[in-house]
Amino acid sequence: MQKEKKCLIIDDDEDDQEIFLMCIGDVDANLECIAYSDPVVAVQKLSADLQYTPEYIFVDMNMPKLNGIQCLGKLRGMEHLNKSRIYMYSTTSLNTTIEESQQLGANGFIIKPSKLAELRERLTALFSEEIEK
């Protein structure tokens, strides 16, 4: 039996969370995914639980309290998450934002699509690339 992989999504929009969780379940049934609406709570929980090391973390860019760039910086500052693949997940597609997130250690940037099929395709492509590495 294949080891279950862990995934975390940090997004203040619960509708977007639901859509993401549904699509990711369709793409990889062996992926256990947890969602947080509050980036501050997510960072606190990850700081406190050094045993929890998700393979994939998806972070929304536009959130209150802590935006995606700030959240990424805090996550990349946690040694136990060094091997986690962190992807920014947002409606924002500005080159400066994408470049800044890459400089801070994001492994990629997924622009939120308007259709479920597009999100499934993007996630399928992302996980296919990961398997090939």
PDB file of C-alpha atoms in Angstrom:
ATOM      1  CA  MET A   1       0.000   0.000   0.000  1.00  0.00           C
ATOM      2  CA  GLN A   2       1.282   3.429  -0.940  1.00  0.00           C
ATOM      3  CA  LYS A   3       2.162   5.822   1.878  1.00  0.00           C
ATOM      4  CA  GLU A   4      -0.440   8.541   2.299  1.00  0.00           C
ATOM      5  CA  LYS A   5       0.958  11.965   1.466  1.00  0.00           C
ATOM      6  CA  LYS A   6      -0.008  15.088   3.373  1.00  0.00           C
ATOM      7  CA  CYS A   7      -1.218  18.360   1.937  1.00  0.00           C
ATOM      8  CA  LEU A   8      -2.155  21.645   3.556  1.00  0.00           C
ATOM      9  CA  ILE A   9      -4.099  24.534   2.063  1.00  0.00           C
ATOM     10  CA  ILE A  10      -4.156  27.956   3.701  1.00  0.00           C
ATOM     11  CA  ASP A  11      -6.930  30.091   2.225  1.00  0.00           C
ATOM     12  CA  ASP A  12      -9.316  32.460   3.999  1.00  0.00           C
ATOM     13  CA  ASP A  13     -12.073  31.787   1.425  1.00  0.00           C
ATOM     14  CA  GLU A  14     -13.874  28.639   2.555  1.00  0.00           C
ATOM     15  CA  ASP A  15     -15.592  28.211  -0.828  1.00  0.00           C
ATOM     16  CA  ASP A  16     -12.185  28.171  -2.513  1.00  0.00           C
ATOM     17  CA  GLN A  17     -11.011  25.655   0.094  1.00  0.00           C
ATOM     18  CA  GLU A  18     -13.927  23.330  -0.668  1.00  0.00           C
ATOM     19  CA  ILE A  19     -13.319  23.534  -4.406  1.00  0.00           C
ATOM     20  CA  PHE A  20      -9.610  22.879  -3.934  1.00  0.00           C
ATOM     21  CA  LEU A  21     -10.190  19.927  -1.594  1.00  0.00           C
ATOM     22  CA  MET A  22     -12.700  18.392  -3.985  1.00  0.00           C
ATOM     23  CA  CYS A  23     -10.342  18.724  -6.958  1.00  0.00           C
ATOM     24  CA  ILE A  24      -7.297  17.472  -5.112  1.00  0.00           C
ATOM     25  CA  GLY A  25      -9.276  14.427  -3.950  1.00  0.00           C
ATOM     26  CA  ASP A  26     -10.134  13.706  -7.582  1.00  0.00           C
ATOM     27  CA  VAL A  27      -6.502  14.059  -8.653  1.00  0.00           C
ATOM     28  CA  ASP A  28      -4.810  12.032  -5.881  1.00  0.00           C
ATOM     29  CA  ALA A  29      -6.841   9.838  -3.542  1.00  0.00           C
ATOM     30  CA  ASN A  30      -3.710   9.095  -1.465  1.00  0.00           C
ATOM     31  CA  LEU A  31      -3.415  12.717  -0.414  1.00  0.00           C
ATOM     32  CA  GLU A  32      -4.632  13.617   3.070  1.00  0.00           C
ATOM     33  CA  CYS A  33      -5.465  17.315   2.900  1.00  0.00           C
ATOM     34  CA  ILE A  34      -6.098  19.732   5.780  1.00  0.00           C
ATOM     35  CA  ALA A  35      -7.376  23.286   5.315  1.00  0.00           C
ATOM     36  CA  TYR A  36      -6.894  26.405   7.426  1.00  0.00           C
ATOM     37  CA  SER A  37      -8.861  29.626   6.959  1.00  0.00           C
ATOM     38  CA  ASP A  38      -6.624  31.701   9.205  1.00  0.00           C
ATOM     39  CA  PRO A  39      -2.959  31.922   8.179  1.00  0.00           C
ATOM     40  CA  VAL A  40      -1.886  32.960  11.688  1.00  0.00           C
ATOM     41  CA  VAL A  41      -3.467  29.819  13.176  1.00  0.00           C
ATOM     42  CA  ALA A  42      -1.884  27.675  10.444  1.00  0.00           C
ATOM     43  CA  VAL A  43       1.577  29.098  11.155  1.00  0.00           C
ATOM     44  CA  GLN A  44       1.105  28.627  14.928  1.00  0.00           C
ATOM     45  CA  LYS A  45      -0.008  24.990  14.493  1.00  0.00           C
ATOM     46  CA  LEU A  46       2.881  24.213  12.149  1.00  0.00           C
ATOM     47  CA  SER A  47       5.339  25.882  14.552  1.00  0.00           C
ATOM     48  CA  ALA A  48       4.024  23.826  17.450  1.00  0.00           C
ATOM     49  CA  ASP A  49       3.904  20.437  15.688  1.00  0.00           C
ATOM     50  CA  LEU A  50       7.364  19.644  14.363  1.00  0.00           C
ATOM     51  CA  GLN A  51       6.233  16.117  13.435  1.00  0.00           C
ATOM     52  CA  TYR A  52       3.673  17.376  10.909  1.00  0.00           C
ATOM     53  CA  THR A  53       5.527  17.858   7.648  1.00  0.00           C
ATOM     54  CA  PRO A  54       3.158  17.995   4.686  1.00  0.00           C
ATOM     55  CA  GLU A  55       4.655  17.179   1.313  1.00  0.00           C
ATOM     56  CA  TYR A  56       2.606  19.972  -0.261  1.00  0.00           C
ATOM     57  CA  ILE A  57       1.463  23.338   1.082  1.00  0.00           C
ATOM     58  CA  PHE A  58      -0.765  25.665  -0.943  1.00  0.00           C
ATOM     59  CA  VAL A  59      -0.974  29.279   0.242  1.00  0.00           C
ATOM     60  CA  ASP A  60      -3.446  31.918  -0.947  1.00  0.00           C
ATOM     61  CA  MET A  61      -1.897  35.311  -1.638  1.00  0.00           C
ATOM     62  CA  ASN A  62      -4.692  37.620  -0.504  1.00  0.00           C
ATOM     63  CA  MET A  63      -5.557  36.985   3.135  1.00  0.00           C
ATOM     64  CA  PRO A  64      -6.183  39.236   6.123  1.00  0.00           C
ATOM     65  CA  LYS A  65      -3.789  39.316   9.096  1.00  0.00           C
ATOM     66  CA  LEU A  66      -0.987  37.646   7.149  1.00  0.00           C
ATOM     67  CA  ASN A  67      -0.786  37.794   3.369  1.00  0.00           C
ATOM     68  CA  GLY A  68       0.576  34.939   1.285  1.00  0.00           C
ATOM     69  CA  ILE A  69       4.079  36.398   0.978  1.00  0.00           C
ATOM     70  CA  GLN A  70       4.330  36.912   4.754  1.00  0.00           C
ATOM     71  CA  CYS A  71       2.955  33.425   5.369  1.00  0.00           C
ATOM     72  CA  LEU A  72       5.451  31.923   2.901  1.00  0.00           C
ATOM     73  CA  GLY A  73       8.309  33.671   4.696  1.00  0.00           C
ATOM     74  CA  LYS A  74       7.236  32.225   8.041  1.00  0.00           C
ATOM     75  CA  LEU A  75       6.797  28.724   6.583  1.00  0.00           C
ATOM     76  CA  ARG A  76      10.201  28.798   4.893  1.00  0.00           C
ATOM     77  CA  GLY A  77      11.678  29.846   8.240  1.00  0.00           C
ATOM     78  CA  MET A  78      10.601  26.535   9.793  1.00  0.00           C
ATOM     79  CA  GLU A  79      13.377  23.989   9.457  1.00  0.00           C
ATOM     80  CA  HIS A  80      11.049  20.979   9.616  1.00  0.00           C
ATOM     81  CA  LEU A  81       9.275  22.223   6.472  1.00  0.00           C
ATOM     82  CA  ASN A  82      12.460  22.431   4.367  1.00  0.00           C
ATOM     83  CA  LYS A  83      11.375  19.500   2.195  1.00  0.00           C
ATOM     84  CA  SER A  84       7.768  20.662   1.861  1.00  0.00           C
ATOM     85  CA  ARG A  85       6.814  21.887  -1.597  1.00  0.00           C
ATOM     86  CA  ILE A  86       5.080  25.255  -1.168  1.00  0.00           C
ATOM     87  CA  TYR A  87       2.881  26.619  -3.938  1.00  0.00           C
ATOM     88  CA  MET A  88       1.223  30.002  -4.001  1.00  0.00           C
ATOM     89  CA  TYR A  89      -2.436  29.691  -4.995  1.00  0.00           C
ATOM     90  CA  SER A  90      -4.118  32.925  -5.992  1.00  0.00           C
ATOM     91  CA  THR A  91      -6.152  35.014  -8.400  1.00  0.00           C
ATOM     92  CA  THR A  92      -3.172  37.392  -8.538  1.00  0.00           C
ATOM     93  CA  SER A  93      -0.981  36.910 -11.577  1.00  0.00           C
ATOM     94  CA  LEU A  94       1.366  39.895 -11.339  1.00  0.00           C
ATOM     95  CA  ASN A  95       4.920  39.030 -12.388  1.00  0.00           C
ATOM     96  CA  THR A  96       6.355  40.954  -9.431  1.00  0.00           C
ATOM     97  CA  THR A  97       4.275  38.898  -6.990  1.00  0.00           C
ATOM     98  CA  ILE A  98       5.255  35.630  -8.659  1.00  0.00           C
ATOM     99  CA  GLU A  99       8.942  36.624  -8.666  1.00  0.00           C
ATOM    100  CA  GLU A 100       8.827  37.709  -5.017  1.00  0.00           C
ATOM    101  CA  SER A 101       7.250  34.415  -3.964  1.00  0.00           C
ATOM    102  CA  GLN A 102       9.899  32.458  -5.891  1.00  0.00           C
ATOM    103  CA  GLN A 103      12.684  34.487  -4.258  1.00  0.00           C
ATOM    104  CA  LEU A 104      11.223  33.600  -0.853  1.00  0.00           C
ATOM    105  CA  GLY A 105      11.257  29.896  -1.678  1.00  0.00           C
ATOM    106  CA  ALA A 106       7.912  29.084  -3.297  1.00  0.00           C
ATOM    107  CA  ASN A 107       8.160  26.035  -5.523  1.00  0.00           C
ATOM    108  CA  GLY A 108       5.519  27.338  -7.888  1.00  0.00           C
ATOM    109  CA  PHE A 109       2.536  29.571  -8.448  1.00  0.00           C
ATOM    110  CA  ILE A 110      -0.944  28.367  -9.380  1.00  0.00           C
ATOM    111  CA  ILE A 111      -3.416  30.952 -10.624  1.00  0.00           C
ATOM    112  CA  LYS A 112      -6.922  30.117  -9.410  1.00  0.00           C
ATOM    113  CA  PRO A 113      -8.922  29.109 -12.474  1.00  0.00           C
ATOM    114  CA  SER A 114     -12.591  29.868 -12.986  1.00  0.00           C
ATOM    115  CA  LYS A 115     -13.448  26.255 -13.884  1.00  0.00           C
ATOM    116  CA  LEU A 116     -13.056  23.064 -11.837  1.00  0.00           C
ATOM    117  CA  ALA A 117     -11.706  21.143 -14.824  1.00  0.00           C
ATOM    118  CA  GLU A 118      -8.882  23.678 -15.180  1.00  0.00           C
ATOM    119  CA  LEU A 119      -7.913  23.311 -11.527  1.00  0.00           C
ATOM    120  CA  ARG A 120      -7.919  19.515 -11.839  1.00  0.00           C
ATOM    121  CA  GLU A 121      -5.693  19.801 -14.928  1.00  0.00           C
ATOM    122  CA  ARG A 122      -3.241  22.116 -13.155  1.00  0.00           C
ATOM    123  CA  LEU A 123      -3.054  19.878 -10.089  1.00  0.00           C
ATOM    124  CA  THR A 124      -2.646  16.771 -12.253  1.00  0.00           C
ATOM    125  CA  ALA A 125       0.207  18.459 -14.124  1.00  0.00           C
ATOM    126  CA  LEU A 126       1.821  19.586 -10.868  1.00  0.00           C
ATOM    127  CA  PHE A 127       1.723  16.106  -9.314  1.00  0.00           C
ATOM    128  CA  SER A 128       2.923  14.512 -12.576  1.00  0.00           C
ATOM    129  CA  GLU A 129       5.938  16.834 -12.564  1.00  0.00           C
ATOM    130  CA  GLU A 130       6.632  15.939  -8.931  1.00  0.00           C
ATOM    131  CA  ILE A 131       6.590  12.204  -9.679  1.00  0.00           C
ATOM    132  CA  GLU A 132       9.068  12.677 -12.526  1.00  0.00           C
ATOM    133  CA  LYS A 133      11.576  14.506 -10.267  1.00  0.00           C
TER     134      LYS A 133
END
